[in-house]
Short mmCIF file of C-alpha atoms in Angstrom, two decimals:
data_model
loop_
_atom_site.label_atom_id
_atom_site.label_comp_id
_atom_site.label_asym_id
_atom_site.label_seq_id
_atom_site.Cartn_x
_atom_site.Cartn_y
_atom_site.Cartn_z
CA MET A 94 4.64 -35.28 28.35
CA ARG A 95 3.05 -32.04 29.48
CA ARG A 96 -0.43 -33.45 28.82
CA MET A 97 0.32 -36.63 30.77
CA THR A 98 1.80 -34.65 33.66
CA GLY A 99 -1.28 -32.44 33.84
CA LEU A 100 -3.69 -35.35 33.70
CA LEU A 101 -1.75 -37.34 36.30
CA SER A 102 -1.93 -34.43 38.71
CA LEU A 103 -5.68 -34.17 38.25
CA ILE A 104 -6.05 -37.89 38.99
CA LEU A 105 -3.88 -37.57 42.09
CA LEU A 106 -5.94 -34.64 43.31
CA ALA A 107 -9.31 -36.30 42.80
CA PRO A 108 -9.66 -37.60 46.40
CA LEU A 109 -8.81 -34.20 47.88
CA ALA A 110 -11.29 -31.50 48.81
CA PRO A 111 -11.51 -28.89 46.03
CA ALA A 112 -10.38 -26.09 48.32
CA THR A 113 -7.13 -27.93 49.09
CA TRP A 114 -5.58 -26.97 45.76
CA LEU A 115 -6.14 -23.50 44.41
CA GLY A 116 -6.22 -22.29 40.82
CA CYS A 117 -3.34 -23.49 38.67
CA HIS A 118 -1.62 -25.16 41.60
CA ALA A 119 -3.93 -28.06 40.74
CA ILE A 120 -1.89 -28.82 37.64
CA ALA A 121 1.39 -30.50 38.50
CA GLY A 122 4.27 -29.70 36.19
CA ILE A 123 2.96 -26.20 35.47
CA GLU A 124 3.41 -24.57 38.85
CA ASP A 125 4.47 -25.87 42.25
CA ARG A 126 1.56 -27.33 44.14
CA THR A 127 0.71 -25.74 47.47
CA TYR A 128 -0.97 -27.70 50.24
CA VAL A 129 -3.42 -25.78 52.40
CA ASP A 130 -3.88 -27.22 55.86
CA PRO A 131 -7.57 -28.01 56.44
CA GLY A 132 -7.48 -25.89 59.57
CA GLU A 133 -6.36 -22.88 57.52
CA GLN A 134 -8.96 -23.15 54.79
CA PRO A 135 -11.33 -20.19 54.39
CA GLU A 136 -14.99 -20.66 55.07
CA PRO A 137 -16.50 -22.31 51.97
CA THR A 138 -18.71 -20.13 49.82
CA GLU A 139 -22.19 -21.51 49.36
CA VAL A 140 -22.56 -23.03 45.91
CA SER A 141 -25.93 -22.72 44.20
CA GLU A 142 -27.73 -25.84 43.08
CA GLN A 143 -27.41 -24.69 39.47
CA CYS A 144 -23.64 -24.16 39.75
CA ALA A 145 -23.13 -27.48 41.52
CA ALA A 146 -25.00 -29.31 38.75
CA TYR A 147 -23.25 -27.43 35.93
CA CYS A 148 -19.78 -27.96 37.36
CA ALA A 149 -20.37 -31.64 38.02
CA THR A 150 -21.45 -32.08 34.39
CA VAL A 151 -18.66 -30.07 32.78
CA MET A 152 -15.96 -31.68 34.91
CA GLU A 153 -17.28 -35.13 33.96
CA ASN A 154 -17.85 -34.55 30.25
CA CYS A 155 -14.98 -32.20 29.34
CA THR A 156 -11.74 -33.93 30.20
CA ALA A 157 -8.21 -34.48 28.88
CA GLU A 158 -7.46 -31.99 26.08
CA HIS A 159 -11.01 -30.65 26.33
CA GLN A 160 -10.86 -29.82 30.04
CA VAL A 161 -12.03 -26.25 30.70
CA TYR A 162 -11.52 -25.83 34.48
CA SER A 163 -8.50 -26.82 36.55
CA THR A 164 -10.65 -27.72 39.57
CA VAL A 165 -14.31 -27.89 40.49
CA ALA A 166 -13.66 -24.99 42.89
CA THR A 167 -12.54 -22.84 39.96
CA CYS A 168 -15.70 -23.80 38.08
CA HIS A 169 -17.79 -22.81 41.10
CA GLY A 170 -15.94 -19.49 41.28
CA VAL A 171 -16.62 -18.66 37.64
CA CYS A 172 -20.21 -19.86 37.79
CA ALA A 173 -20.97 -17.59 40.75
CA LEU A 174 -20.08 -14.55 38.61
CA LEU A 175 -22.22 -15.50 35.61
CA GLU A 176 -25.86 -14.70 35.00
CA PRO A 177 -27.96 -17.81 35.75
CA GLY A 178 -29.97 -17.67 32.54
CA ASP A 179 -33.01 -19.77 31.71
CA PRO A 180 -32.57 -23.56 31.43
CA LEU A 181 -35.59 -23.61 29.11
CA GLU A 182 -33.85 -21.15 26.78
CA PRO A 183 -30.13 -21.78 27.31
CA VAL A 184 -28.52 -18.96 25.35
CA ASP A 185 -26.14 -16.02 25.78
CA ASN A 186 -23.45 -15.48 28.40
CA THR A 187 -25.15 -17.53 31.11
CA VAL A 188 -24.72 -20.59 33.29
CA ALA A 189 -27.74 -22.17 31.60
CA CYS A 190 -26.10 -21.95 28.18
CA ARG A 191 -22.83 -23.45 29.42
CA ALA A 192 -24.64 -26.23 31.27
CA HIS A 193 -26.53 -27.09 28.09
CA GLN A 194 -23.28 -27.26 26.11
CA ALA A 195 -21.69 -29.45 28.79
CA GLU A 196 -24.67 -31.80 28.60
CA LEU A 197 -24.41 -31.91 24.81
CA ALA A 198 -20.72 -32.78 25.08
CA GLY A 199 -21.64 -35.89 27.05
CA ARG A 200 -24.75 -36.78 25.09
CA THR A 201 -23.30 -36.41 21.59
CA GLY A 202 -19.65 -37.19 22.24
CA GLU A 203 -18.73 -34.08 20.22
CA VAL A 204 -16.50 -32.71 22.95
CA ALA A 205 -14.41 -30.57 20.58
CA VAL A 206 -17.59 -28.76 19.56
CA HIS A 207 -19.37 -28.39 22.88
CA CYS A 208 -16.69 -28.18 25.58
CA PRO A 209 -15.20 -24.78 24.60
CA PRO A 210 -18.58 -23.00 24.88
CA ALA A 211 -19.19 -24.86 28.14
CA GLY A 212 -16.08 -23.19 29.59
CA PRO A 213 -15.47 -19.74 31.06
CA GLY A 214 -15.26 -17.88 27.74
CA GLY A 215 -18.39 -19.12 26.03
CA ALA A 216 -16.52 -19.40 22.70
CA GLY A 217 -19.04 -17.36 20.74
CA VAL A 218 -21.91 -19.69 21.60
CA CYS A 219 -22.50 -18.71 25.22
CA GLY A 220 -21.31 -15.14 24.82
CA SER A 221 -18.04 -14.09 23.22
CA ASN A 222 -14.69 -14.92 24.79
CA CYS A 223 -13.93 -11.20 25.11
CA GLU A 224 -17.26 -10.36 26.75
CA SER A 225 -16.75 -13.16 29.25
CA TYR A 226 -13.11 -12.33 29.89
CA CYS A 227 -13.86 -8.67 30.58
CA ALA A 228 -16.82 -9.42 32.84
CA LEU A 229 -14.87 -12.00 34.85
CA ARG A 230 -11.83 -9.76 35.08
CA ALA A 231 -13.89 -6.84 36.41
CA SER A 232 -15.62 -9.04 38.99
CA ALA A 233 -12.76 -11.26 40.15
CA CYS A 234 -9.97 -8.69 39.97
CA MET A 235 -10.15 -5.05 38.98
CA ALA A 236 -11.24 -3.52 35.70
CA GLU A 237 -8.25 -2.13 33.78
CA LEU A 238 -10.36 0.19 31.64
CA ALA A 239 -13.19 2.56 32.48
CA THR A 240 -15.97 0.56 30.82
CA HIS A 241 -16.81 -2.99 29.87
CA GLU A 242 -17.17 -1.87 26.26
CA GLN A 243 -13.62 -0.47 26.21
CA CYS A 244 -12.26 -3.73 27.58
CA VAL A 245 -14.12 -5.77 24.94
CA ALA A 246 -12.80 -3.47 22.21
CA MET A 247 -9.18 -3.87 23.38
CA CYS A 248 -9.61 -7.60 23.91
CA ALA A 249 -10.15 -7.91 20.15
CA GLY A 250 -6.43 -7.25 19.78
CA LEU A 251 -5.52 -10.44 21.66
CA THR A 252 -4.66 -13.62 19.80
CA ASP A 253 -7.52 -16.12 19.87
CA ALA A 254 -6.24 -19.69 19.91
CA ASP A 255 -9.55 -21.01 18.52
CA MET A 256 -9.60 -23.77 21.14
CA PHE A 257 -9.74 -24.07 24.90
CA ASP A 258 -7.74 -26.46 27.03
CA VAL A 259 -6.94 -25.48 30.61
CA ILE A 260 -3.56 -27.22 30.46
CA GLU A 261 -2.31 -26.21 27.01
CA ASN A 262 -3.63 -22.67 27.42
CA HIS A 263 -2.06 -22.19 30.84
CA GLU A 264 0.72 -20.20 29.17
CA GLY A 265 1.25 -18.22 25.97
CA ASP A 266 0.23 -14.79 24.74
CA THR A 267 -3.40 -15.65 23.98
CA LEU A 268 -6.88 -14.71 25.08
CA GLN A 269 -7.35 -18.29 26.23
CA CYS A 270 -4.40 -18.05 28.64
CA ARG A 271 -5.97 -14.98 30.18
CA LEU A 272 -9.27 -16.86 30.50
CA VAL A 273 -7.51 -19.70 32.32
CA HIS A 274 -6.01 -17.29 34.83
CA VAL A 275 -9.00 -15.05 35.33
CA SER A 276 -10.94 -18.24 36.09
CA SER A 277 -8.34 -19.21 38.69
CA ALA A 278 -8.52 -15.65 40.05
CA THR A 279 -12.08 -16.33 41.19
CA VAL A 280 -10.49 -18.67 43.75
CA ASP A 281 -7.07 -17.07 44.25
CA PRO A 282 -7.07 -13.44 43.04
CA GLU A 283 -3.73 -12.56 44.62
CA GLU A 284 -1.99 -15.23 42.58
CA HIS A 285 -3.79 -14.94 39.26
CA CYS A 286 -5.20 -11.44 38.69
CA ASP A 287 -1.86 -10.13 37.42
CA HIS A 288 -1.58 -13.08 35.02
CA SER A 289 -4.92 -12.21 33.44
CA SER A 290 -4.08 -8.62 32.45
CA LEU A 291 -4.61 -7.36 28.92
CA MET A 292 -0.86 -6.69 28.95
CA PRO A 293 1.20 -9.87 28.52
CA VAL A 294 2.30 -10.99 31.99
CA GLU A 295 3.97 -14.30 32.85
CA PRO A 296 2.87 -16.96 32.10
CA CYS A 297 0.65 -15.41 29.41
CA VAL A 298 3.62 -14.29 27.30
CA GLU A 299 5.65 -15.59 24.41
CA PRO A 300 9.00 -17.12 25.42
CA ALA A 301 11.98 -14.76 25.32
CA GLY A 302 13.58 -14.81 21.89
CA THR A 303 10.33 -15.58 20.09
CA ALA A 304 10.15 -13.44 16.98
CA PRO A 305 6.79 -11.65 16.81
CA ASP A 306 4.84 -12.16 13.61
CA CYS A 307 3.52 -9.17 11.71
CA GLU A 308 -0.08 -10.40 11.78
CA GLY A 309 -0.03 -10.49 15.58
CA PHE A 310 1.61 -7.07 15.87
CA CYS A 311 -0.82 -5.44 13.46
CA GLN A 312 -3.81 -7.02 15.19
CA VAL A 313 -2.75 -5.36 18.44
CA VAL A 314 -1.78 -1.95 17.06
CA MET A 315 -4.80 -1.61 14.77
CA THR A 316 -6.96 -2.29 17.82
CA SER A 317 -5.22 -0.06 20.35
CA CYS A 318 -4.29 2.93 18.15
CA THR A 319 -7.28 4.29 16.27
CA GLY A 320 -8.81 7.60 15.22
CA GLU A 321 -6.52 10.57 15.79
CA LEU A 322 -3.94 8.23 17.36
CA ALA A 323 -3.73 5.82 14.40
CA VAL A 324 -0.18 5.29 13.15
CA TYR A 325 -1.03 3.16 10.10
CA GLU A 326 -3.73 3.89 7.56
CA SER A 327 -4.64 0.24 7.09
CA GLU A 328 -3.70 -3.24 8.18
CA ALA A 329 -2.02 -3.74 4.80
CA GLN A 330 0.19 -0.71 5.43
CA CYS A 331 1.03 -1.96 8.91
CA LEU A 332 2.01 -5.36 7.52
CA SER A 333 4.19 -3.74 4.85
CA VAL A 334 6.07 -1.56 7.34
CA CYS A 335 6.39 -4.45 9.76
CA GLY A 336 7.94 -6.61 7.06
CA ALA A 337 10.69 -4.03 6.52
CA LEU A 338 11.65 -3.86 10.21
CA PRO A 339 13.84 -6.33 12.11
CA PRO A 340 11.50 -8.70 13.99
CA GLY A 341 13.50 -8.78 17.21
CA GLY A 342 12.08 -10.73 20.15
CA ALA A 343 9.08 -10.72 22.43
CA GLU A 344 11.25 -9.33 25.23
CA ASP A 345 12.29 -6.17 23.32
CA ARG A 346 11.47 -2.86 25.01
CA GLU A 347 13.75 -0.24 23.36
CA GLU A 348 15.18 -1.84 20.22
CA ASN A 349 14.27 -0.76 16.69
CA THR A 350 12.23 -3.92 16.16
CA VAL A 351 8.73 -5.23 15.72
CA GLY A 352 9.02 -6.76 19.20
CA CYS A 353 9.50 -3.34 20.79
CA ARG A 354 6.61 -1.85 18.84
CA LYS A 355 4.36 -4.74 19.84
CA TYR A 356 5.21 -4.15 23.50
CA HIS A 357 4.15 -0.53 23.13
CA ALA A 358 1.04 -1.54 21.17
CA TYR A 359 -0.03 -3.61 24.18
CA SER A 360 0.79 -0.69 26.48
CA ALA A 361 -1.38 1.50 24.26
CA MET A 362 -4.40 -0.62 25.18
CA LEU A 363 -4.24 1.03 28.61
CA ALA A 364 -2.48 4.32 27.75
CA PRO A 365 -2.94 5.08 24.03
CA THR A 366 -1.88 8.73 24.03
CA ALA A 367 1.48 7.90 25.57
CA HIS A 368 2.29 4.73 23.63
CA CYS A 369 0.69 4.85 20.17
CA PRO A 370 3.45 7.03 18.66
CA HIS A 371 6.02 4.45 19.79
CA THR A 372 4.30 1.77 17.69
CA GLY A 373 4.53 3.70 14.42
CA PRO A 374 7.03 3.46 11.57
CA GLY A 375 9.56 5.73 13.27
CA GLY A 376 9.38 4.30 16.78
CA ASP A 377 9.27 7.89 18.15
CA GLY A 378 12.64 7.46 19.85
CA HIS A 379 11.38 4.67 22.10
CA CYS A 380 11.93 1.81 19.64
CA GLY A 381 15.31 2.61 18.15
CA SER A 382 18.64 4.15 19.04
CA ALA A 383 18.61 6.84 21.70
CA ASP A 384 19.00 10.38 20.42
CA ASP A 385 22.67 11.38 20.36
CA PRO A 386 23.08 15.03 21.43
CA GLU A 387 26.60 15.21 19.97
CA THR A 388 25.81 14.02 16.45
CA GLY A 389 22.12 14.92 16.43
CA LEU A 390 21.24 11.43 15.17
CA THR A 391 17.89 10.14 16.37
CA GLY A 392 15.96 6.90 16.56
CA ASN A 393 13.25 8.31 14.31
CA CYS A 394 15.83 9.03 11.61
CA GLU A 395 17.35 5.58 11.97
CA SER A 396 13.92 4.07 11.29
CA TYR A 397 13.10 6.45 8.45
CA CYS A 398 16.30 5.68 6.57
CA MET A 399 15.91 1.95 7.11
CA LEU A 400 12.38 2.02 5.68
CA LEU A 401 13.38 4.37 2.86
CA THR A 402 16.15 2.01 1.78
CA ALA A 403 13.73 -0.92 1.82
CA ALA A 404 11.02 0.86 -0.17
CA CYS A 405 12.78 3.33 -2.44
CA SER A 406 16.44 2.41 -2.89
CA GLU A 407 16.32 3.09 -6.64
CA TYR A 408 15.11 6.64 -6.04
CA LEU A 409 17.72 7.71 -3.52
CA GLY A 410 20.40 8.55 -6.06
CA GLU A 411 22.38 11.64 -5.23
CA SER A 412 20.03 12.65 -2.43
CA PHE A 413 21.23 9.96 -0.04
CA PRO A 414 24.17 7.97 -1.41
CA ASP A 415 24.46 6.05 1.86
CA PRO A 416 22.55 5.56 5.14
CA ALA A 417 24.81 8.01 6.97
CA SER A 418 23.92 10.88 4.66
CA CYS A 419 20.24 10.01 4.97
CA GLU A 420 20.34 10.09 8.76
CA SER A 421 22.42 13.27 8.78
CA GLU A 422 19.93 15.20 6.65
CA CYS A 423 17.00 13.70 8.52
CA THR A 424 18.17 15.20 11.81
CA LEU A 425 17.45 18.68 10.39
CA LEU A 426 13.78 17.90 9.82
CA PRO A 427 11.03 18.97 12.21
CA GLY A 428 9.82 15.87 14.07
CA ALA A 429 13.15 14.07 14.03
CA ALA A 430 13.57 14.11 17.80
CA ARG A 431 12.27 11.64 20.36
CA ASP A 432 8.66 12.07 21.48
CA SER A 433 7.58 13.95 18.37
CA GLY A 434 4.21 12.21 18.61
CA TYR A 435 3.81 10.65 15.17
CA SER A 436 0.32 9.83 13.93
CA VAL A 437 -1.26 9.56 10.50
CA ALA A 438 -3.34 12.63 11.30
CA SER A 439 -0.29 14.75 12.14
CA ALA A 440 1.63 13.44 9.12
CA GLU A 441 -1.07 14.36 6.61
CA ALA A 442 -0.26 18.05 6.96
CA GLU A 443 1.90 19.13 4.03
CA GLY A 444 5.44 20.35 4.60
CA ASP A 445 8.95 19.01 4.85
CA THR A 446 8.59 17.21 8.14
CA LEU A 447 9.76 13.78 9.14
CA ALA A 448 6.17 12.82 9.91
CA CYS A 449 5.18 13.56 6.30
CA ARG A 450 8.09 11.51 4.98
CA LEU A 451 7.34 8.60 7.31
CA LEU A 452 3.75 8.52 6.11
CA HIS A 453 4.78 8.46 2.47
CA VAL A 454 7.51 5.87 2.94
CA SER A 455 4.87 3.73 4.65
CA ARG A 456 2.62 4.19 1.63
CA ALA A 457 5.53 3.38 -0.69
CA LEU A 458 6.12 0.10 1.13
CA GLU A 459 2.45 -0.79 0.82
CA LEU A 460 1.73 0.42 -2.71
CA ASN A 461 5.12 0.23 -4.46
CA ASP A 462 4.29 3.64 -5.94
CA PRO A 463 7.12 5.85 -7.33
CA GLU A 464 5.17 9.00 -6.46
CA GLU A 465 5.15 7.98 -2.82
CA CYS A 466 8.91 7.43 -2.94
CA LEU A 467 9.46 10.91 -4.33
CA ALA A 468 7.40 12.38 -1.51
CA ALA A 469 9.31 10.26 0.99
CA ILE A 470 12.64 11.80 -0.08
CA GLY A 471 11.36 15.34 0.21
CA GLU A 472 9.36 16.19 -2.89
CA SER A 473 5.72 17.32 -2.93
CA PRO A 474 3.82 17.26 -0.65
CA CYS A 475 6.74 16.84 1.77
CA GLN A 476 8.64 19.96 0.73
#
């Protein structure tokens, strides 16, 4: 139904001037359509001969589920920000490369192969999706990071849908959704720049209540928290810890869940020092129960005891006969309080700290190693 609604709107809009419908307003059933009185339209931007030809070809050859621009005006807007390239050597992140792919889509009929690289992202044929996204975002909106290279590096943490369809990708927490909206931002930046942020912003989000998967969480956190700020030693360790935590939902911001940690992992793309500790095994008091000044119980201890029970229940014995005793003893450890700043680097120092125990319980979950469990309950090197 959604596909038919989108296609019907495009048919209905065909007789209208491209500037009449802006960005995603061209797709009925996705957002309310807004009519712009011809007398209020801005002065049209001159379209180059190359862009006019490219957009005519891609709009004709890439249609239905292979459509890559909502309107020809959006195509013109994207094209104006791309390098022209050489039609005799149509490669790289250029208009020439995309035009060649659009021509091939019509000539060969292999639209599933040639339409994605003919679109705004380039799909790894005409530049990478991340390179294109970051360049378009910086030109049409405002760069969120200091350099193009930093943006491309963080973009690698976004989910790639491995397809491109301007209607299906209009929403959802994917790189392709951001490409749809940064393309529309070339025509209507006020409406669409926010939607194209690295951070998930409506409509480029998962629906409330959607349980985040561990692969998606670890892709984000292993991208955004690296070096001295890394909170997991490997993707395998991240996946193991994630599997022992409640998944929660995409809307979580403070709960002791994967959803909360994923939110902070996205935030770490733009502010890693502040947010990386919140994505780690303990949650650093931001993903978990608030510290209780009366009992001394903390969110970090709540997480530690949950993970310890999952990884090392057979080794707890007399040390922690129940979760309450575990949390009570944990509160006495250095690093138990909120904002202790957990990282792998800080946890590798020997001593009876919560950071040391969190590191070793993470290793125990990954490796199923009794020695790691002993360290996690306070034996060497966490003593």
